mmCIF file of C-alpha atoms in Angstrom:
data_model
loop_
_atom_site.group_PDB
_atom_site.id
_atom_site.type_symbol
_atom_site.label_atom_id
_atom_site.label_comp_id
_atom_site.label_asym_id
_atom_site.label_seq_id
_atom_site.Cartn_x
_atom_site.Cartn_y
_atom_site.Cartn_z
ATOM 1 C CA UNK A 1 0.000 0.000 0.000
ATOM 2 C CA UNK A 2 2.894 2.467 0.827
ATOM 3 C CA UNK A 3 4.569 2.013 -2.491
ATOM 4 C CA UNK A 4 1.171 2.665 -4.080
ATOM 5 C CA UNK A 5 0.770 5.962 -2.786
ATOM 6 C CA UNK A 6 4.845 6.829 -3.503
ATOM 7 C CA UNK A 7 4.409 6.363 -6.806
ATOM 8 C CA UNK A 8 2.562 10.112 -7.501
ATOM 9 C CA UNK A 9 5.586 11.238 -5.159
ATOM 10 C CA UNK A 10 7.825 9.729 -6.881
ATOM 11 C CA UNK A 11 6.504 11.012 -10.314
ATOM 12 C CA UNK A 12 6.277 14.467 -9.292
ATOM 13 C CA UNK A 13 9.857 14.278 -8.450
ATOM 14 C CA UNK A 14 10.885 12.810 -11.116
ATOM 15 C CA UNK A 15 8.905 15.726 -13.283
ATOM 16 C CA UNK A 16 10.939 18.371 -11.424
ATOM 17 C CA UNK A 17 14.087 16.882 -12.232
ATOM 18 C CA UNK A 18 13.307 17.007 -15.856
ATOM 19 C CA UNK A 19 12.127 20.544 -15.828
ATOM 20 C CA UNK A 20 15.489 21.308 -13.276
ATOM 21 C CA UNK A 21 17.749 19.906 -15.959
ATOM 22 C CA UNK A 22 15.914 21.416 -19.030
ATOM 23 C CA UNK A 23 16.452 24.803 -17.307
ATOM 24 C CA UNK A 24 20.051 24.153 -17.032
ATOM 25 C CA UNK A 25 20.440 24.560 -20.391
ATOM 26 C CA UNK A 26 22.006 28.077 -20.988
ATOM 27 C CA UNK A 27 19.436 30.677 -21.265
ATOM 28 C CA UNK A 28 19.811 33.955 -22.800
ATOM 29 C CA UNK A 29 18.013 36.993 -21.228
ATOM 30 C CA UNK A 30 16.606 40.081 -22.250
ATOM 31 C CA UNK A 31 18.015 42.767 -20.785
ATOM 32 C CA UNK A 32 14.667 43.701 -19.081
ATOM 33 C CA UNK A 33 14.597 40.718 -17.417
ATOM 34 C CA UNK A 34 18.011 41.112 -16.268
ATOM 35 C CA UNK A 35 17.113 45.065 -15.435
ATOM 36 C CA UNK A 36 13.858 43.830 -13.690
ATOM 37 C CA UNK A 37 15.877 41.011 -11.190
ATOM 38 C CA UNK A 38 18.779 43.855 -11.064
ATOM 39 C CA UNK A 39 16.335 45.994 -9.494
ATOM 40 C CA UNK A 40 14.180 43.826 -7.428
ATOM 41 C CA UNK A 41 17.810 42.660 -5.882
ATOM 42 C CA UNK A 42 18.899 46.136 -4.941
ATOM 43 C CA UNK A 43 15.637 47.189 -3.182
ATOM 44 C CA UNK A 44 16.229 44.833 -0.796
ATOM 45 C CA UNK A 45 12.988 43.032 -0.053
ATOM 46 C CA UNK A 46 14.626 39.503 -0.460
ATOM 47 C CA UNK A 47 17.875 38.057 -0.410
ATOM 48 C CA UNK A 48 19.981 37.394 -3.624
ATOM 49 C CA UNK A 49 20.212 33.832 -2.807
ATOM 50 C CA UNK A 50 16.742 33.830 -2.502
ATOM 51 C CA UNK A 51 15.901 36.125 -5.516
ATOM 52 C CA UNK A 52 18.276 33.915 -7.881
ATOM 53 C CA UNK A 53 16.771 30.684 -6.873
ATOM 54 C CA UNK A 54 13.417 31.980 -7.575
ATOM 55 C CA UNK A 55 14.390 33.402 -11.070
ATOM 56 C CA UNK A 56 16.824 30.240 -11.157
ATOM 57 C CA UNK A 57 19.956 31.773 -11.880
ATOM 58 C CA UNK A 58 22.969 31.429 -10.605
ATOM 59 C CA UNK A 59 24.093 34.145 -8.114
ATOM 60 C CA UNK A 60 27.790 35.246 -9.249
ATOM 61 C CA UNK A 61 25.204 35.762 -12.876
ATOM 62 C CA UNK A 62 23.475 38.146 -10.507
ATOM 63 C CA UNK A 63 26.148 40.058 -9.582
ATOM 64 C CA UNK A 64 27.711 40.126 -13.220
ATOM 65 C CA UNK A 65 24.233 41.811 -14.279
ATOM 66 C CA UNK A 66 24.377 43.994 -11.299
ATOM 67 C CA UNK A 67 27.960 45.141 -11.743
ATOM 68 C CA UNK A 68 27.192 45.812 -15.492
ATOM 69 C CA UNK A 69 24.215 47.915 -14.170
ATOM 70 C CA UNK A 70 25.738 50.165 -12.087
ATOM 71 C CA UNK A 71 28.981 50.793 -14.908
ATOM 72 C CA UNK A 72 26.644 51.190 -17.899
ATOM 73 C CA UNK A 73 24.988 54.167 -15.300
ATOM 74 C CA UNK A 74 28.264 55.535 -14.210
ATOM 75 C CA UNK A 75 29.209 55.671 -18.027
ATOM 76 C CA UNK A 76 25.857 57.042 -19.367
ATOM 77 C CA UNK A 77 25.710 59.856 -16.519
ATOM 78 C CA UNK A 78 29.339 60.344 -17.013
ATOM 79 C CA UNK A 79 28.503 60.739 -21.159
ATOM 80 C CA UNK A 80 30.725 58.413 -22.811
ATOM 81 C CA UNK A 81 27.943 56.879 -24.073
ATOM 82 C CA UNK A 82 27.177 56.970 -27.929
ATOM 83 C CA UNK A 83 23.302 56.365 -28.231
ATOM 84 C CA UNK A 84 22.021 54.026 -31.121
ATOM 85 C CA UNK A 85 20.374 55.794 -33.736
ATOM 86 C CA UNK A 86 16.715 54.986 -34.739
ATOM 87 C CA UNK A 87 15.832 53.156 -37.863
ATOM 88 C CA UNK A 88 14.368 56.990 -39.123
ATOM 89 C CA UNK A 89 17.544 58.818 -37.799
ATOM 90 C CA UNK A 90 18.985 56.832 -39.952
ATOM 91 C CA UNK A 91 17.055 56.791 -43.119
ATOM 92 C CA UNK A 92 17.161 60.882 -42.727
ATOM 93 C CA UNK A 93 20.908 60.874 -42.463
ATOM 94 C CA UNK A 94 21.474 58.604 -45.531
ATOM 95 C CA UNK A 95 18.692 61.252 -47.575
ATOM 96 C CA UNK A 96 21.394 63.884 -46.234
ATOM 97 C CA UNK A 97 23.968 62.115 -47.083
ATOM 98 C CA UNK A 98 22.553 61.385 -50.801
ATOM 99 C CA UNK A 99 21.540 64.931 -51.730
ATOM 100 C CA UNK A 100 25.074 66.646 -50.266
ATOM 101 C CA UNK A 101 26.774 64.083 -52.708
ATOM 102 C CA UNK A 102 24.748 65.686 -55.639
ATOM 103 C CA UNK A 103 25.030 69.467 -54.441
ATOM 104 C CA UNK A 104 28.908 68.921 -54.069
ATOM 105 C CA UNK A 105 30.146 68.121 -57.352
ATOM 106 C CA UNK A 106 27.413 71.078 -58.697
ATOM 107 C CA UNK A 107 28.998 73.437 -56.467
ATOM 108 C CA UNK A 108 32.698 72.762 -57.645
ATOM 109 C CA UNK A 109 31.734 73.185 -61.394
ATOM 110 C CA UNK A 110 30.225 76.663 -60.381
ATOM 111 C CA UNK A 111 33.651 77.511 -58.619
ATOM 112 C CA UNK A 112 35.447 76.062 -61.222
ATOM 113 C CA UNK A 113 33.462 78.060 -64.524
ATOM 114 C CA UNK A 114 33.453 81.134 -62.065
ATOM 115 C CA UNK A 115 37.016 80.729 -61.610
ATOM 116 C CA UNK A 116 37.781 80.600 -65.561
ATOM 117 C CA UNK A 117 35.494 83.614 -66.001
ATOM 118 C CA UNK A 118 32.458 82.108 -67.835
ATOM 119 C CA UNK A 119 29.247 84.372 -68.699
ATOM 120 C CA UNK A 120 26.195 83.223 -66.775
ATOM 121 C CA UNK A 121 24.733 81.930 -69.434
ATOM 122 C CA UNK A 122 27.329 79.574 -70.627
ATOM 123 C CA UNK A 123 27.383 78.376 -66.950
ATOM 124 C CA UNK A 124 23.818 77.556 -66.902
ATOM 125 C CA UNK A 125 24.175 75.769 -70.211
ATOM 126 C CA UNK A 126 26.940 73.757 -68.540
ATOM 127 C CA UNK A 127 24.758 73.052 -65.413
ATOM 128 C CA UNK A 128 22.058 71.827 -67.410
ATOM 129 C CA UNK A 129 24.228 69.808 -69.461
ATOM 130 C CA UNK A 130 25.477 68.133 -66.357
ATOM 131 C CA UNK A 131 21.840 67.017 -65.208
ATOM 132 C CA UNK A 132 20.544 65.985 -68.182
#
């Protein structure tokens, strides 16, 4: 009778095992979950130990995250931070980028035909040549 009623015991055990072992399996984390334990472990409320069993990590992982908290802070306040640019920052500088490379090469024939003494309205002749 005793080993009948083990057997749930025993297969709840055995279940936990499992799931222990698949979540030893290296895990990547976002870095809001690592800013969200970060944070819960610095107010205090519970114990790392505690806190990293219940996120099931390892604790020197928590104090990796924690000391790469605290140093990407010091840096940002500090300003030796470059900030990523946006997908549209980006798209805006390349437009920039695009129409300064056409102005350029426009504005050093001017220079150049003004330089040589051209009338105006061979320069514009030139200019239109160049765009066509």
């Amino acid at each position: 009778m005793s080993q009948k009623s083990s057997t749930p015991i025993l297969k709840s055990w055995a279940e936990r095992v499992v799931r222990d072992i698949r979540r030893a399996t290296r895990r990547h984390y976002s870095a809001e979950d690592k800013i969200r334990v970060v944070m819960e472990g610095l107010r205090g409320e519970d114990s790392i130990a505690f806190l990293c069993r219940r996120e099931g990590i390892a604790e020197s992982l928590y104090y990796a995250w924690s000391r790469e908290f605290l140093e990407a802070g010091k840096r940002r306040l500090a300003g030796d931070t470059a900030r990523a640019a946006t997908s549209d920052e980006v798209k805006d500088l390349r437009l920039e980028a695009r129409m300064m490379k056409e102005v350029v090469p426009e504005q050093a024939l001017e220079l150049r035909l003004l330089k040589k003494g051209l009338s105006r309205r061979r320069f514009n002749l030139c200019r239109t040549l160049i765009r066509w």
